[in-house]
Amino acid sequence: MALLTGLLLPFQLWNDVVLKIGRAIGILAIGLMVLAILIQVFFRYVLNNALPWPDEAARFMMLWLTGLMAPTAYRRGGFVAIDLAVRALPQRLGAIISLFLLVVALAVLLVALPIGWKEVTGFGGRFATAALYVPTALDFSEWLRVPRSWMMASLLVGVVLLIIVNIELMLRSIITLLGSGDDLRPIPAGPDEIMAE
């Protein structure tokens, strides 16, 4: 049991720290996404002169906030799940089925990993976005067209973080199955978390 607990600890600490940073960046991204959409609405419907960049900026922020927030939702059980059958079964059998489902989820994530890598480094990642630029000089005299790979890196980062969370959940599930689940530190919840049951 000490071996499993020792294996769990680095995953748990990593997720505690990295996912907290990811949530903060995700909150910033959602704010910037809303700002970009509001700018586009104002220019399109008030000034009747749509800008070319807000749609892509909003899409960029949405992809990154998804990649950074999904692991937290997964870790806290915030994904939609039909667990009626698992809850109706005896506790031990339900825990075994849950562990099996975590193994299946890990297999799917491991298939998604090379797809994310190819999106960032492959043919599609070589293109630039249509209208999204960032300054490359402090005086804003030079601008760089944002590569599509920067946007698609959100998929790769999200999948890697989901794999790490999945491994933590599998270790927790195994420890619980072996009878030491009560000794596990609970997964930290947000300060004012609202979770549907």
mmCIF file of N, CA, C and O in Angstrom, residues 51-99:
data_model
loop_
_atom_site.group_PDB
_atom_site.id
_atom_site.type_symbol
_atom_site.label_atom_id
_atom_site.label_comp_id
_atom_site.label_asym_id
_atom_site.label_seq_id
_atom_site.Cartn_x
_atom_site.Cartn_y
_atom_site.Cartn_z
ATOM 1 N N LEU A 51 -14.539 43.818 -37.459
ATOM 2 C CA LEU A 51 -13.086 43.644 -37.421
ATOM 3 C C LEU A 51 -12.729 42.206 -37.820
ATOM 4 O O LEU A 51 -13.500 41.283 -37.573
ATOM 5 N N PRO A 52 -11.533 42.002 -38.372
ATOM 6 C CA PRO A 52 -11.174 40.647 -38.799
ATOM 7 C C PRO A 52 -10.659 39.740 -37.681
ATOM 8 O O PRO A 52 -10.709 38.524 -37.800
ATOM 9 N N TRP A 53 -10.178 40.284 -36.573
ATOM 10 C CA TRP A 53 -9.475 39.471 -35.581
ATOM 11 C C TRP A 53 -10.283 38.975 -34.381
ATOM 12 O O TRP A 53 -9.915 37.965 -33.783
ATOM 13 N N PRO A 54 -11.378 39.609 -33.933
ATOM 14 C CA PRO A 54 -12.019 39.149 -32.691
ATOM 15 C C PRO A 54 -12.545 37.709 -32.731
ATOM 16 O O PRO A 54 -12.477 37.000 -31.720
ATOM 17 N N ASP A 55 -13.050 37.264 -33.882
ATOM 18 C CA ASP A 55 -13.556 35.891 -33.953
ATOM 19 C C ASP A 55 -12.439 34.891 -33.699
ATOM 20 O O ASP A 55 -12.607 33.931 -32.943
ATOM 21 N N GLU A 56 -11.299 35.112 -34.345
ATOM 22 C CA GLU A 56 -10.174 34.189 -34.141
ATOM 23 C C GLU A 56 -9.596 34.302 -32.737
ATOM 24 O O GLU A 56 -9.197 33.300 -32.152
ATOM 25 N N ALA A 57 -9.552 35.503 -32.198
ATOM 26 C CA ALA A 57 -9.051 35.671 -30.831
ATOM 27 C C ALA A 57 -9.962 34.935 -29.842
ATOM 28 O O ALA A 57 -9.482 34.257 -28.926
ATOM 29 N N ALA A 58 -11.281 35.050 -30.034
ATOM 30 C CA ALA A 58 -12.231 34.358 -29.152
ATOM 31 C C ALA A 58 -12.078 32.845 -29.280
ATOM 32 O O ALA A 58 -12.101 32.117 -28.279
ATOM 33 N N ARG A 59 -11.897 32.354 -30.502
ATOM 34 C CA ARG A 59 -11.703 30.909 -30.719
ATOM 35 C C ARG A 59 -10.417 30.438 -30.043
ATOM 36 O O ARG A 59 -10.373 29.389 -29.406
ATOM 37 N N PHE A 60 -9.354 31.231 -30.173
ATOM 38 C CA PHE A 60 -8.067 30.917 -29.561
ATOM 39 C C PHE A 60 -8.234 30.789 -28.049
ATOM 40 O O PHE A 60 -7.778 29.822 -27.432
ATOM 41 N N MET A 61 -8.894 31.767 -27.434
ATOM 42 C CA MET A 61 -9.100 31.749 -25.982
ATOM 43 C C MET A 61 -9.998 30.584 -25.557
ATOM 44 O O MET A 61 -9.752 29.945 -24.536
ATOM 45 N N MET A 62 -11.027 30.291 -26.366
ATOM 46 C CA MET A 62 -11.927 29.196 -26.017
ATOM 47 C C MET A 62 -11.193 27.854 -26.025
ATOM 48 O O MET A 62 -11.374 27.036 -25.132
ATOM 49 N N LEU A 63 -10.354 27.634 -27.026
ATOM 50 C CA LEU A 63 -9.606 26.384 -27.087
ATOM 51 C C LEU A 63 -8.668 26.251 -25.895
ATOM 52 O O LEU A 63 -8.567 25.175 -25.283
ATOM 53 N N TRP A 64 -7.970 27.338 -25.554
ATOM 54 C CA TRP A 64 -7.038 27.257 -24.429
ATOM 55 C C TRP A 64 -7.750 27.106 -23.089
ATOM 56 O O TRP A 64 -7.306 26.363 -22.222
ATOM 57 N N LEU A 65 -8.860 27.807 -22.902
ATOM 58 C CA LEU A 65 -9.547 27.641 -21.620
ATOM 59 C C LEU A 65 -10.112 26.240 -21.499
ATOM 60 O O LEU A 65 -10.120 25.667 -20.408
ATOM 61 N N THR A 66 -10.523 25.636 -22.611
ATOM 62 C CA THR A 66 -10.997 24.246 -22.570
ATOM 63 C C THR A 66 -9.861 23.292 -22.218
ATOM 64 O O THR A 66 -10.011 22.420 -21.361
ATOM 65 N N GLY A 67 -8.714 23.466 -22.879
ATOM 66 C CA GLY A 67 -7.569 22.602 -22.609
ATOM 67 C C GLY A 67 -7.053 22.714 -21.184
ATOM 68 O O GLY A 67 -6.525 21.753 -20.627
ATOM 69 N N LEU A 68 -7.216 23.891 -20.586
ATOM 70 C CA LEU A 68 -6.705 24.102 -19.232
ATOM 71 C C LEU A 68 -7.737 23.819 -18.139
ATOM 72 O O LEU A 68 -7.362 23.517 -17.007
ATOM 73 N N MET A 69 -9.019 23.919 -18.457
ATOM 74 C CA MET A 69 -10.053 23.714 -17.436
ATOM 75 C C MET A 69 -10.621 22.294 -17.425
ATOM 76 O O MET A 69 -11.091 21.824 -16.391
ATOM 77 N N ALA A 70 -10.584 21.596 -18.575
ATOM 78 C CA ALA A 70 -11.140 20.247 -18.642
ATOM 79 C C ALA A 70 -10.488 19.287 -17.643
ATOM 80 O O ALA A 70 -11.190 18.489 -17.009
ATOM 81 N N PRO A 71 -9.157 19.332 -17.453
ATOM 82 C CA PRO A 71 -8.563 18.420 -16.466
ATOM 83 C C PRO A 71 -9.091 18.632 -15.040
ATOM 84 O O PRO A 71 -9.285 17.671 -14.299
ATOM 85 N N THR A 72 -9.351 19.874 -14.672
ATOM 86 C CA THR A 72 -9.911 20.139 -13.342
ATOM 87 C C THR A 72 -11.311 19.561 -13.234
ATOM 88 O O THR A 72 -11.661 18.940 -12.225
ATOM 89 N N ALA A 73 -12.116 19.770 -14.272
ATOM 90 C CA ALA A 73 -13.479 19.228 -14.257
ATOM 91 C C ALA A 73 -13.448 17.704 -14.182
ATOM 92 O O ALA A 73 -14.219 17.095 -13.435
ATOM 93 N N TYR A 74 -12.543 17.089 -14.921
ATOM 94 C CA TYR A 74 -12.420 15.632 -14.919
ATOM 95 C C TYR A 74 -11.999 15.138 -13.537
ATOM 96 O O TYR A 74 -12.554 14.170 -13.009
ATOM 97 N N ARG A 75 -11.056 15.798 -12.948
ATOM 98 C CA ARG A 75 -10.536 15.392 -11.637
ATOM 99 C C ARG A 75 -11.608 15.491 -10.560
ATOM 100 O O ARG A 75 -11.684 14.668 -9.649
ATOM 101 N N ARG A 76 -12.459 16.511 -10.647
ATOM 102 C CA ARG A 76 -13.483 16.733 -9.631
ATOM 103 C C ARG A 76 -14.801 16.035 -9.934
ATOM 104 O O ARG A 76 -15.785 16.226 -9.220
ATOM 105 N N GLY A 77 -14.832 15.266 -11.028
ATOM 106 C CA GLY A 77 -16.066 14.571 -11.380
ATOM 107 C C GLY A 77 -17.087 15.475 -12.022
ATOM 108 O O GLY A 77 -18.293 15.212 -11.945
ATOM 109 N N GLY A 78 -16.633 16.515 -12.696
ATOM 110 C CA GLY A 78 -17.536 17.491 -13.288
ATOM 111 C C GLY A 78 -17.986 17.169 -14.694
ATOM 112 O O GLY A 78 -18.781 17.902 -15.259
ATOM 113 N N PHE A 79 -17.490 16.085 -15.277
ATOM 114 C CA PHE A 79 -17.946 15.698 -16.613
ATOM 115 C C PHE A 79 -19.297 15.008 -16.484
ATOM 116 O O PHE A 79 -19.611 14.377 -15.479
ATOM 117 N N VAL A 80 -20.076 15.093 -17.531
ATOM 118 C CA VAL A 80 -21.363 14.415 -17.541
ATOM 119 C C VAL A 80 -21.109 12.914 -17.504
ATOM 120 O O VAL A 80 -20.284 12.396 -18.253
ATOM 121 N N ALA A 81 -21.789 12.228 -16.610
ATOM 122 C CA ALA A 81 -21.614 10.786 -16.472
ATOM 123 C C ALA A 81 -22.939 10.144 -16.117
ATOM 124 O O ALA A 81 -23.738 10.707 -15.373
ATOM 125 N N ILE A 82 -23.159 8.995 -16.696
ATOM 126 C CA ILE A 82 -24.335 8.210 -16.339
ATOM 127 C C ILE A 82 -23.832 7.112 -15.405
ATOM 128 O O ILE A 82 -23.304 6.104 -15.846
ATOM 129 N N ASP A 83 -23.959 7.366 -14.121
ATOM 130 C CA ASP A 83 -23.415 6.439 -13.132
ATOM 131 C C ASP A 83 -24.502 5.712 -12.349
ATOM 132 O O ASP A 83 -24.239 5.119 -11.317
ATOM 133 N N LEU A 84 -25.708 5.738 -12.857
ATOM 134 C CA LEU A 84 -26.823 5.081 -12.182
ATOM 135 C C LEU A 84 -26.565 3.585 -12.034
ATOM 136 O O LEU A 84 -26.768 3.013 -10.955
ATOM 137 N N ALA A 85 -26.077 2.938 -13.104
ATOM 138 C CA ALA A 85 -25.834 1.492 -13.056
ATOM 139 C C ALA A 85 -24.719 1.159 -12.066
ATOM 140 O O ALA A 85 -24.831 0.202 -11.299
ATOM 141 N N VAL A 86 -23.652 1.958 -12.088
ATOM 142 C CA VAL A 86 -22.517 1.700 -11.191
ATOM 143 C C VAL A 86 -22.939 1.874 -9.738
ATOM 144 O O VAL A 86 -22.551 1.097 -8.869
ATOM 145 N N ARG A 87 -23.771 2.873 -9.462
ATOM 146 C CA ARG A 87 -24.223 3.095 -8.077
ATOM 147 C C ARG A 87 -25.199 2.020 -7.605
ATOM 148 O O ARG A 87 -25.323 1.784 -6.411
ATOM 149 N N ALA A 88 -25.921 1.398 -8.545
ATOM 150 C CA ALA A 88 -26.892 0.371 -8.183
ATOM 151 C C ALA A 88 -26.220 -0.959 -7.847
ATOM 152 O O ALA A 88 -26.807 -1.791 -7.168
ATOM 153 N N LEU A 89 -24.995 -1.135 -8.329
ATOM 154 C CA LEU A 89 -24.259 -2.380 -8.087
ATOM 155 C C LEU A 89 -23.668 -2.387 -6.680
ATOM 156 O O LEU A 89 -23.541 -1.339 -6.048
ATOM 157 N N PRO A 90 -23.279 -3.561 -6.198
ATOM 158 C CA PRO A 90 -22.538 -3.591 -4.930
ATOM 159 C C PRO A 90 -21.295 -2.698 -5.041
ATOM 160 O O PRO A 90 -20.705 -2.568 -6.118
ATOM 161 N N GLN A 91 -20.900 -2.110 -3.924
ATOM 162 C CA GLN A 91 -19.848 -1.092 -3.925
ATOM 163 C C GLN A 91 -18.550 -1.595 -4.567
ATOM 164 O O GLN A 91 -17.946 -0.890 -5.370
ATOM 165 N N ARG A 92 -18.136 -2.792 -4.241
ATOM 166 C CA ARG A 92 -16.868 -3.320 -4.768
ATOM 167 C C ARG A 92 -16.946 -3.526 -6.287
ATOM 168 O O ARG A 92 -16.033 -3.169 -7.016
ATOM 169 N N LEU A 93 -18.041 -4.074 -6.753
ATOM 170 C CA LEU A 93 -18.220 -4.303 -8.190
ATOM 171 C C LEU A 93 -18.293 -2.960 -8.929
ATOM 172 O O LEU A 93 -17.703 -2.796 -10.004
ATOM 173 N N GLY A 94 -18.989 -2.004 -8.349
ATOM 174 C CA GLY A 94 -19.060 -0.671 -8.946
ATOM 175 C C GLY A 94 -17.689 -0.027 -9.034
ATOM 176 O O GLY A 94 -17.358 0.632 -10.029
ATOM 177 N N ALA A 95 -16.864 -0.214 -8.009
ATOM 178 C CA ALA A 95 -15.510 0.346 -8.015
ATOM 179 C C ALA A 95 -14.645 -0.319 -9.083
ATOM 180 O O ALA A 95 -13.837 0.343 -9.741
ATOM 181 N N ILE A 96 -14.828 -1.626 -9.283
ATOM 182 C CA ILE A 96 -14.073 -2.333 -10.322
ATOM 183 C C ILE A 96 -14.471 -1.824 -11.707
ATOM 184 O O ILE A 96 -13.623 -1.582 -12.569
ATOM 185 N N ILE A 97 -15.774 -1.643 -11.918
ATOM 186 C CA ILE A 97 -16.245 -1.118 -13.208
ATOM 187 C C ILE A 97 -15.733 0.307 -13.416
ATOM 188 O O ILE A 97 -15.310 0.670 -14.520
ATOM 189 N N SER A 98 -15.735 1.120 -12.363
ATOM 190 C CA SER A 98 -15.204 2.490 -12.478
ATOM 191 C C SER A 98 -13.727 2.473 -12.850
ATOM 192 O O SER A 98 -13.283 3.265 -13.689
ATOM 193 N N LEU A 99 -12.964 1.568 -12.244
ATOM 194 C CA LEU A 99 -11.549 1.440 -12.587
ATOM 195 C C LEU A 99 -11.389 1.010 -14.045
ATOM 196 O O LEU A 99 -10.548 1.543 -14.769
#
